[in-house]
mmCIF file with all atom_site columns, C-alpha atoms in Angstrom:
data_model
loop_
_atom_site.group_PDB
_atom_site.id
_atom_site.type_symbol
_atom_site.label_atom_id
_atom_site.label_alt_id
_atom_site.label_comp_id
_atom_site.label_asym_id
_atom_site.label_entity_id
_atom_site.label_seq_id
_atom_site.pdbx_PDB_ins_code
_atom_site.Cartn_x
_atom_site.Cartn_y
_atom_site.Cartn_z
_atom_site.occupancy
_atom_site.B_iso_or_equiv
_atom_site.pdbx_formal_charge
_atom_site.auth_seq_id
_atom_site.auth_comp_id
_atom_site.auth_asym_id
_atom_site.auth_atom_id
_atom_site.pdbx_PDB_model_num
ATOM 1   C CA . MET I 1 1   ? -143.614 -52.860 48.784 1.00 0.00 ? 1   MET I CA 1
ATOM 2   C CA . SER I 1 2   ? -146.776 -53.783 46.960 1.00 0.00 ? 2   SER I CA 1
ATOM 3   C CA . THR I 1 3   ? -147.655 -57.208 45.555 1.00 0.00 ? 3   THR I CA 1
ATOM 4   C CA . GLU I 1 4   ? -150.345 -55.748 43.025 1.00 0.00 ? 4   GLU I CA 1
ATOM 5   C CA . GLY I 1 5   ? -152.190 -53.053 45.866 1.00 0.00 ? 5   GLY I CA 1
ATOM 6   C CA . LEU I 1 6   ? -151.302 -55.377 48.735 1.00 0.00 ? 6   LEU I CA 1
ATOM 7   C CA . ASP I 1 7   ? -148.656 -53.878 50.728 1.00 0.00 ? 7   ASP I CA 1
ATOM 8   C CA . ASP I 1 8   ? -146.128 -55.901 52.181 1.00 0.00 ? 8   ASP I CA 1
ATOM 9   C CA . VAL I 1 9   ? -145.755 -55.340 56.135 1.00 0.00 ? 9   VAL I CA 1
ATOM 10  C CA . LEU I 1 10  ? -141.683 -55.820 55.978 1.00 0.00 ? 10  LEU I CA 1
ATOM 11  C CA . ALA I 1 11  ? -139.134 -53.754 57.856 1.00 0.00 ? 11  ALA I CA 1
ATOM 12  C CA . GLU I 1 12  ? -135.244 -54.063 58.340 1.00 0.00 ? 12  GLU I CA 1
ATOM 13  C CA . GLY I 1 13  ? -134.180 -57.206 60.845 1.00 0.00 ? 13  GLY I CA 1
ATOM 14  C CA . LEU I 1 14  ? -137.718 -58.823 61.935 1.00 0.00 ? 14  LEU I CA 1
ATOM 15  C CA . ASP I 1 15  ? -137.229 -61.893 63.397 1.00 0.00 ? 15  ASP I CA 1
ATOM 16  C CA . ILE I 1 16  ? -139.512 -63.487 60.997 1.00 0.00 ? 16  ILE I CA 1
ATOM 17  C CA . VAL I 1 17  ? -141.355 -63.010 57.758 1.00 0.00 ? 17  VAL I CA 1
ATOM 18  C CA . PHE I 1 18  ? -144.213 -65.196 56.565 1.00 0.00 ? 18  PHE I CA 1
ATOM 19  C CA . ILE I 1 19  ? -143.980 -65.780 53.123 1.00 0.00 ? 19  ILE I CA 1
ATOM 20  C CA . GLY I 1 20  ? -147.654 -66.391 51.579 1.00 0.00 ? 20  GLY I CA 1
ATOM 21  C CA . ILE I 1 21  ? -147.335 -68.127 48.328 1.00 0.00 ? 21  ILE I CA 1
ATOM 22  C CA . ASN I 1 22  ? -149.531 -64.957 46.624 1.00 0.00 ? 22  ASN I CA 1
ATOM 23  C CA . PRO I 1 23  ? -152.455 -63.152 47.688 1.00 0.00 ? 23  PRO I CA 1
ATOM 24  C CA . PRO I 1 24  ? -156.488 -63.988 46.638 1.00 0.00 ? 24  PRO I CA 1
ATOM 25  C CA . PRO I 1 25  ? -158.172 -61.169 45.103 1.00 0.00 ? 25  PRO I CA 1
ATOM 26  C CA . VAL I 1 26  ? -160.730 -60.700 48.177 1.00 0.00 ? 26  VAL I CA 1
ATOM 27  C CA . SER I 1 27  ? -157.323 -59.858 49.921 1.00 0.00 ? 27  SER I CA 1
ATOM 28  C CA . VAL I 1 28  ? -156.249 -57.341 47.195 1.00 0.00 ? 28  VAL I CA 1
ATOM 29  C CA . ASN I 1 29  ? -159.758 -56.141 47.548 1.00 0.00 ? 29  ASN I CA 1
ATOM 30  C CA . ALA I 1 30  ? -159.749 -55.258 51.194 1.00 0.00 ? 30  ALA I CA 1
ATOM 31  C CA . GLY I 1 31  ? -155.927 -53.784 51.314 1.00 0.00 ? 31  GLY I CA 1
ATOM 32  C CA . HIS I 1 32  ? -155.201 -56.548 54.420 1.00 0.00 ? 32  HIS I CA 1
ATOM 33  C CA . SER I 1 33  ? -153.455 -60.010 54.106 1.00 0.00 ? 33  SER I CA 1
ATOM 34  C CA . PHE I 1 34  ? -155.503 -63.299 55.120 1.00 0.00 ? 34  PHE I CA 1
ATOM 35  C CA . VAL I 1 35  ? -158.958 -61.999 54.870 1.00 0.00 ? 35  VAL I CA 1
ATOM 36  C CA . THR I 1 36  ? -160.167 -64.938 53.241 1.00 0.00 ? 36  THR I CA 1
ATOM 37  C CA . PRO I 1 37  ? -162.906 -66.735 55.723 1.00 0.00 ? 37  PRO I CA 1
ATOM 38  C CA . GLY I 1 38  ? -160.971 -70.066 56.483 1.00 0.00 ? 38  GLY I CA 1
ATOM 39  C CA . ASN I 1 39  ? -157.831 -68.793 56.826 1.00 0.00 ? 39  ASN I CA 1
ATOM 40  C CA . ARG I 1 40  ? -156.528 -69.878 59.703 1.00 0.00 ? 40  ARG I CA 1
ATOM 41  C CA . PHE I 1 41  ? -153.420 -68.044 60.063 1.00 0.00 ? 41  PHE I CA 1
ATOM 42  C CA . TRP I 1 42  ? -154.706 -65.101 62.520 1.00 0.00 ? 42  TRP I CA 1
ATOM 43  C CA . PRO I 1 43  ? -155.676 -67.976 65.078 1.00 0.00 ? 43  PRO I CA 1
ATOM 44  C CA . ALA I 1 44  ? -152.714 -70.028 64.515 1.00 0.00 ? 44  ALA I CA 1
ATOM 45  C CA . LEU I 1 45  ? -150.382 -67.093 64.804 1.00 0.00 ? 45  LEU I CA 1
ATOM 46  C CA . HIS I 1 46  ? -152.033 -66.277 68.460 1.00 0.00 ? 46  HIS I CA 1
ATOM 47  C CA . ALA I 1 47  ? -151.871 -70.299 69.671 1.00 0.00 ? 47  ALA I CA 1
ATOM 48  C CA . ALA I 1 48  ? -148.375 -70.432 68.819 1.00 0.00 ? 48  ALA I CA 1
ATOM 49  C CA . GLY I 1 49  ? -148.010 -67.476 70.843 1.00 0.00 ? 49  GLY I CA 1
ATOM 50  C CA . PHE I 1 50  ? -146.591 -65.086 68.327 1.00 0.00 ? 50  PHE I CA 1
ATOM 51  C CA . THR I 1 51  ? -149.568 -62.279 69.432 1.00 0.00 ? 51  THR I CA 1
ATOM 52  C CA . PRO I 1 52  ? -150.874 -61.323 72.085 1.00 0.00 ? 52  PRO I CA 1
ATOM 53  C CA . THR I 1 53  ? -154.658 -61.206 71.278 1.00 0.00 ? 53  THR I CA 1
ATOM 54  C CA . VAL I 1 54  ? -155.731 -62.854 67.470 1.00 0.00 ? 54  VAL I CA 1
ATOM 55  C CA . LEU I 1 55  ? -155.224 -59.822 65.521 1.00 0.00 ? 55  LEU I CA 1
ATOM 56  C CA . ARG I 1 56  ? -157.590 -58.816 62.987 1.00 0.00 ? 56  ARG I CA 1
ATOM 57  C CA . PRO I 1 57  ? -156.189 -58.964 59.206 1.00 0.00 ? 57  PRO I CA 1
ATOM 58  C CA . GLN I 1 58  ? -156.785 -55.075 59.591 1.00 0.00 ? 58  GLN I CA 1
ATOM 59  C CA . GLN I 1 59  ? -154.032 -54.555 62.315 1.00 0.00 ? 59  GLN I CA 1
ATOM 60  C CA . GLU I 1 60  ? -151.326 -56.605 60.474 1.00 0.00 ? 60  GLU I CA 1
ATOM 61  C CA . ARG I 1 61  ? -148.905 -53.440 60.873 1.00 0.00 ? 61  ARG I CA 1
ATOM 62  C CA . ASP I 1 62  ? -149.002 -54.500 64.715 1.00 0.00 ? 62  ASP I CA 1
ATOM 63  C CA . LEU I 1 63  ? -146.880 -57.342 63.543 1.00 0.00 ? 63  LEU I CA 1
ATOM 64  C CA . LEU I 1 64  ? -143.827 -55.038 62.973 1.00 0.00 ? 64  LEU I CA 1
ATOM 65  C CA . ARG I 1 65  ? -143.187 -53.990 66.541 1.00 0.00 ? 65  ARG I CA 1
ATOM 66  C CA . LEU I 1 66  ? -142.971 -57.855 67.317 1.00 0.00 ? 66  LEU I CA 1
ATOM 67  C CA . GLY I 1 67  ? -140.365 -58.285 65.124 1.00 0.00 ? 67  GLY I CA 1
ATOM 68  C CA . LEU I 1 68  ? -142.574 -60.582 62.807 1.00 0.00 ? 68  LEU I CA 1
ATOM 69  C CA . GLY I 1 69  ? -143.639 -59.248 58.828 1.00 0.00 ? 69  GLY I CA 1
ATOM 70  C CA . ILE I 1 70  ? -145.995 -60.772 55.761 1.00 0.00 ? 70  ILE I CA 1
ATOM 71  C CA . THR I 1 71  ? -145.479 -60.625 52.265 1.00 0.00 ? 71  THR I CA 1
ATOM 72  C CA . SER I 1 72  ? -145.790 -63.520 49.426 1.00 0.00 ? 72  SER I CA 1
ATOM 73  C CA . ILE I 1 73  ? -144.042 -65.404 46.828 1.00 0.00 ? 73  ILE I CA 1
ATOM 74  C CA . VAL I 1 74  ? -145.808 -63.835 43.614 1.00 0.00 ? 74  VAL I CA 1
ATOM 75  C CA . ARG I 1 75  ? -147.103 -61.059 44.001 1.00 0.00 ? 75  ARG I CA 1
ATOM 76  C CA . ARG I 1 76  ? -150.135 -61.600 41.082 1.00 0.00 ? 76  ARG I CA 1
ATOM 77  C CA . ALA I 1 77  ? -153.639 -62.373 43.195 1.00 0.00 ? 77  ALA I CA 1
ATOM 78  C CA . THR I 1 78  ? -155.120 -65.996 41.919 1.00 0.00 ? 78  THR I CA 1
ATOM 79  C CA . ARG I 1 79  ? -158.239 -67.482 43.619 1.00 0.00 ? 79  ARG I CA 1
ATOM 80  C CA . ARG I 1 80  ? -156.303 -69.940 44.023 1.00 0.00 ? 80  ARG I CA 1
ATOM 81  C CA . ALA I 1 81  ? -152.416 -70.811 44.289 1.00 0.00 ? 81  ALA I CA 1
ATOM 82  C CA . ASP I 1 82  ? -152.813 -74.006 41.513 1.00 0.00 ? 82  ASP I CA 1
ATOM 83  C CA . GLU I 1 83  ? -153.457 -70.863 39.193 1.00 0.00 ? 83  GLU I CA 1
ATOM 84  C CA . LEU I 1 84  ? -149.908 -69.890 39.079 1.00 0.00 ? 84  LEU I CA 1
ATOM 85  C CA . SER I 1 85  ? -147.776 -71.251 36.778 1.00 0.00 ? 85  SER I CA 1
ATOM 86  C CA . THR I 1 86  ? -144.068 -73.095 37.976 1.00 0.00 ? 86  THR I CA 1
ATOM 87  C CA . LEU I 1 87  ? -142.400 -70.475 36.051 1.00 0.00 ? 87  LEU I CA 1
ATOM 88  C CA . GLU I 1 88  ? -144.388 -67.749 37.616 1.00 0.00 ? 88  GLU I CA 1
ATOM 89  C CA . LEU I 1 89  ? -143.017 -69.606 41.139 1.00 0.00 ? 89  LEU I CA 1
ATOM 90  C CA . ARG I 1 90  ? -139.532 -69.432 40.027 1.00 0.00 ? 90  ARG I CA 1
ATOM 91  C CA . SER I 1 91  ? -139.757 -65.604 39.047 1.00 0.00 ? 91  SER I CA 1
ATOM 92  C CA . GLY I 1 92  ? -141.800 -65.149 42.456 1.00 0.00 ? 92  GLY I CA 1
ATOM 93  C CA . GLY I 1 93  ? -138.606 -66.646 44.081 1.00 0.00 ? 93  GLY I CA 1
ATOM 94  C CA . GLN I 1 94  ? -135.925 -64.519 42.832 1.00 0.00 ? 94  GLN I CA 1
ATOM 95  C CA . ASP I 1 95  ? -138.015 -61.088 43.254 1.00 0.00 ? 95  ASP I CA 1
ATOM 96  C CA . LEU I 1 96  ? -138.812 -62.548 46.751 1.00 0.00 ? 96  LEU I CA 1
ATOM 97  C CA . THR I 1 97  ? -134.954 -62.993 47.328 1.00 0.00 ? 97  THR I CA 1
ATOM 98  C CA . LYS I 1 98  ? -134.224 -59.567 46.693 1.00 0.00 ? 98  LYS I CA 1
ATOM 99  C CA . ARG I 1 99  ? -136.742 -58.035 48.745 1.00 0.00 ? 99  ARG I CA 1
ATOM 100 C CA . LEU I 1 100 ? -135.709 -60.893 52.012 1.00 0.00 ? 100 LEU I CA 1
ATOM 101 C CA . LEU I 1 101 ? -131.154 -59.864 50.947 1.00 0.00 ? 101 LEU I CA 1
ATOM 102 C CA . ALA I 1 102 ? -133.066 -55.679 51.593 1.00 0.00 ? 102 ALA I CA 1
ATOM 103 C CA . ILE I 1 103 ? -134.057 -56.464 54.665 1.00 0.00 ? 103 ILE I CA 1
ATOM 104 C CA . ARG I 1 104 ? -132.171 -59.005 56.190 1.00 0.00 ? 104 ARG I CA 1
ATOM 105 C CA . PRO I 1 105 ? -134.609 -60.638 58.745 1.00 0.00 ? 105 PRO I CA 1
ATOM 106 C CA . ARG I 1 106 ? -133.826 -63.543 60.877 1.00 0.00 ? 106 ARG I CA 1
ATOM 107 C CA . TRP I 1 107 ? -136.095 -66.305 59.578 1.00 0.00 ? 107 TRP I CA 1
ATOM 108 C CA . ALA I 1 108 ? -138.571 -66.571 56.484 1.00 0.00 ? 108 ALA I CA 1
ATOM 109 C CA . ALA I 1 109 ? -141.771 -68.820 56.968 1.00 0.00 ? 109 ALA I CA 1
ATOM 110 C CA . PHE I 1 110 ? -142.861 -69.731 54.365 1.00 0.00 ? 110 PHE I CA 1
ATOM 111 C CA . LEU I 1 111 ? -146.601 -70.966 54.560 1.00 0.00 ? 111 LEU I CA 1
ATOM 112 C CA . GLY I 1 112 ? -146.784 -74.283 52.133 1.00 0.00 ? 112 GLY I CA 1
ATOM 113 C CA . VAL I 1 113 ? -144.834 -76.498 50.276 1.00 0.00 ? 113 VAL I CA 1
ATOM 114 C CA . SER I 1 114 ? -146.531 -75.706 47.364 1.00 0.00 ? 114 SER I CA 1
ATOM 115 C CA . GLY I 1 115 ? -145.372 -72.377 46.689 1.00 0.00 ? 115 GLY I CA 1
ATOM 116 C CA . TYR I 1 116 ? -141.823 -72.809 48.296 1.00 0.00 ? 116 TYR I CA 1
ATOM 117 C CA . ARG I 1 117 ? -140.630 -75.833 46.333 1.00 0.00 ? 117 ARG I CA 1
ATOM 118 C CA . PRO I 1 118 ? -140.879 -74.847 42.731 1.00 0.00 ? 118 PRO I CA 1
ATOM 119 C CA . ALA I 1 119 ? -139.714 -71.496 43.647 1.00 0.00 ? 119 ALA I CA 1
ATOM 120 C CA . PHE I 1 120 ? -137.029 -72.234 45.356 1.00 0.00 ? 120 PHE I CA 1
ATOM 121 C CA . GLY I 1 121 ? -136.263 -75.274 43.492 1.00 0.00 ? 121 GLY I CA 1
ATOM 122 C CA . ALA I 1 122 ? -136.666 -77.732 46.454 1.00 0.00 ? 122 ALA I CA 1
ATOM 123 C CA . PRO I 1 123 ? -138.888 -80.283 44.975 1.00 0.00 ? 123 PRO I CA 1
ATOM 124 C CA . HIS I 1 124 ? -138.315 -82.791 47.947 1.00 0.00 ? 124 HIS I CA 1
ATOM 125 C CA . ALA I 1 125 ? -139.246 -79.897 51.151 1.00 0.00 ? 125 ALA I CA 1
ATOM 126 C CA . GLY I 1 126 ? -141.135 -80.531 53.846 1.00 0.00 ? 126 GLY I CA 1
ATOM 127 C CA . VAL I 1 127 ? -142.716 -79.037 56.238 1.00 0.00 ? 127 VAL I CA 1
ATOM 128 C CA . GLY I 1 128 ? -140.100 -77.524 59.221 1.00 0.00 ? 128 GLY I CA 1
ATOM 129 C CA . PRO I 1 129 ? -136.808 -75.994 58.936 1.00 0.00 ? 129 PRO I CA 1
ATOM 130 C CA . GLN I 1 130 ? -134.530 -76.021 55.819 1.00 0.00 ? 130 GLN I CA 1
ATOM 131 C CA . THR I 1 131 ? -130.566 -76.563 55.476 1.00 0.00 ? 131 THR I CA 1
ATOM 132 C CA . THR I 1 132 ? -131.015 -73.942 52.829 1.00 0.00 ? 132 THR I CA 1
ATOM 133 C CA . MET I 1 133 ? -130.713 -70.063 53.511 1.00 0.00 ? 133 MET I CA 1
ATOM 134 C CA . ILE I 1 134 ? -131.299 -66.833 52.029 1.00 0.00 ? 134 ILE I CA 1
ATOM 135 C CA . GLY I 1 135 ? -128.808 -64.802 52.565 1.00 0.00 ? 135 GLY I CA 1
ATOM 136 C CA . THR I 1 136 ? -128.116 -64.887 56.333 1.00 0.00 ? 136 THR I CA 1
ATOM 137 C CA . THR I 1 137 ? -131.411 -65.415 56.815 1.00 0.00 ? 137 THR I CA 1
ATOM 138 C CA . ARG I 1 138 ? -132.626 -68.932 57.856 1.00 0.00 ? 138 ARG I CA 1
ATOM 139 C CA . VAL I 1 139 ? -135.452 -70.813 56.157 1.00 0.00 ? 139 VAL I CA 1
ATOM 140 C CA . TRP I 1 140 ? -138.368 -72.700 57.781 1.00 0.00 ? 140 TRP I CA 1
ATOM 141 C CA . VAL I 1 141 ? -141.464 -74.309 55.851 1.00 0.00 ? 141 VAL I CA 1
ATOM 142 C CA . LEU I 1 142 ? -144.605 -74.363 57.480 1.00 0.00 ? 142 LEU I CA 1
ATOM 143 C CA . PRO I 1 143 ? -148.240 -75.269 56.485 1.00 0.00 ? 143 PRO I CA 1
ATOM 144 C CA . ASN I 1 144 ? -150.379 -73.864 54.463 1.00 0.00 ? 144 ASN I CA 1
ATOM 145 C CA . PRO I 1 145 ? -152.604 -71.761 56.826 1.00 0.00 ? 145 PRO I CA 1
ATOM 146 C CA . SER I 1 146 ? -155.911 -71.966 54.428 1.00 0.00 ? 146 SER I CA 1
ATOM 147 C CA . GLY I 1 147 ? -158.680 -73.715 55.933 1.00 0.00 ? 147 GLY I CA 1
ATOM 148 C CA . ARG I 1 148 ? -158.651 -76.125 52.377 1.00 0.00 ? 148 ARG I CA 1
ATOM 149 C CA . ASN I 1 149 ? -155.094 -77.751 54.457 1.00 0.00 ? 149 ASN I CA 1
ATOM 150 C CA . ALA I 1 150 ? -157.432 -80.686 55.748 1.00 0.00 ? 150 ALA I CA 1
ATOM 151 C CA . HIS I 1 151 ? -154.064 -82.129 56.276 1.00 0.00 ? 151 HIS I CA 1
ATOM 152 C CA . TYR I 1 152 ? -153.502 -79.597 59.527 1.00 0.00 ? 152 TYR I CA 1
ATOM 153 C CA . PRO I 1 153 ? -156.455 -79.395 62.294 1.00 0.00 ? 153 PRO I CA 1
ATOM 154 C CA . PRO I 1 154 ? -156.445 -75.937 63.902 1.00 0.00 ? 154 PRO I CA 1
ATOM 155 C CA . ALA I 1 155 ? -154.165 -77.588 66.896 1.00 0.00 ? 155 ALA I CA 1
ATOM 156 C CA . ALA I 1 156 ? -152.044 -79.322 64.587 1.00 0.00 ? 156 ALA I CA 1
ATOM 157 C CA . LEU I 1 157 ? -151.347 -75.909 62.689 1.00 0.00 ? 157 LEU I CA 1
ATOM 158 C CA . ALA I 1 158 ? -150.543 -73.772 65.897 1.00 0.00 ? 158 ALA I CA 1
ATOM 159 C CA . ALA I 1 159 ? -148.245 -76.902 66.804 1.00 0.00 ? 159 ALA I CA 1
ATOM 160 C CA . GLU I 1 160 ? -146.198 -76.338 63.935 1.00 0.00 ? 160 GLU I CA 1
ATOM 161 C CA . PHE I 1 161 ? -146.207 -72.188 64.131 1.00 0.00 ? 161 PHE I CA 1
ATOM 162 C CA . ALA I 1 162 ? -144.546 -72.715 67.848 1.00 0.00 ? 162 ALA I CA 1
ATOM 163 C CA . ARG I 1 163 ? -141.999 -75.297 66.514 1.00 0.00 ? 163 ARG I CA 1
ATOM 164 C CA . LEU I 1 164 ? -140.660 -72.173 64.421 1.00 0.00 ? 164 LEU I CA 1
ATOM 165 C CA . ARG I 1 165 ? -141.558 -69.725 67.432 1.00 0.00 ? 165 ARG I CA 1
ATOM 166 C CA . HIS I 1 166 ? -139.163 -71.988 69.840 1.00 0.00 ? 166 HIS I CA 1
ATOM 167 C CA . ALA I 1 167 ? -136.281 -72.630 66.919 1.00 0.00 ? 167 ALA I CA 1
ATOM 168 C CA . ALA I 1 168 ? -136.613 -68.664 66.739 1.00 0.00 ? 168 ALA I CA 1
ATOM 169 C CA . ALA I 1 169 ? -136.076 -68.680 70.767 1.00 0.00 ? 169 ALA I CA 1
ATOM 170 C CA . LEU I 1 170 ? -139.470 -65.605 70.950 1.00 0.00 ? 170 LEU I CA 1
ATOM 171 C CA . PRO I 1 171 ? -141.356 -65.124 73.699 1.00 0.00 ? 171 PRO I CA 1
ATOM 172 C CA . ASP I 1 172 ? -144.824 -66.654 74.089 1.00 0.00 ? 172 ASP I CA 1
ATOM 173 C CA . ARG I 1 173 ? -146.728 -63.406 74.053 1.00 0.00 ? 173 ARG I CA 1
ATOM 174 C CA . ARG I 1 174 ? -150.117 -64.835 75.206 1.00 0.00 ? 174 ARG I CA 1
ATOM 175 C CA . THR I 1 175 ? -148.184 -64.933 78.759 1.00 0.00 ? 175 THR I CA 1
ATOM 176 C CA . LEU I 1 176 ? -147.552 -61.508 78.398 1.00 0.00 ? 176 LEU I CA 1
ATOM 177 C CA . SER I 1 177 ? -150.568 -60.346 77.909 1.00 0.00 ? 177 SER I CA 1
ATOM 178 C CA . ARG I 1 178 ? -152.403 -61.748 81.252 1.00 0.00 ? 178 ARG I CA 1
#
């Protein structure tokens, strides 16, 4: 599945799919997710114990063997997520729902409330587990890992990612590489 030149990293039956709002042009041009300088996704994923090392964006497909995936709500690339309309986010939420129903991950982890809220009509959603589900998939909202998100310094961001890992009962893979 492609997101305007940026392929989803998805497979059936994953433990967790991490869901960005939409890809920036720099990621589409590079052909990999979370390549923007200052984005803290890859370091947070490792610090939370999801990966044995800090992966590079070019290693994104290695997530699949760990039971993890990546996609986005909206497929259209923009420099900033606030360039998306509410209608685009709602439509993206409907498209994403179809993709998730087809692959049935255990958890959908949204990277930021600002995309999740309008896409799924949840204006009061906050960081953490949500009561709604997408089919059989449980929903969790994480802080946006963008370097622009000053509310969550790296340690706090990693702690939120680790809360999800614990809830999903996944091992701390940092210890498996030692």
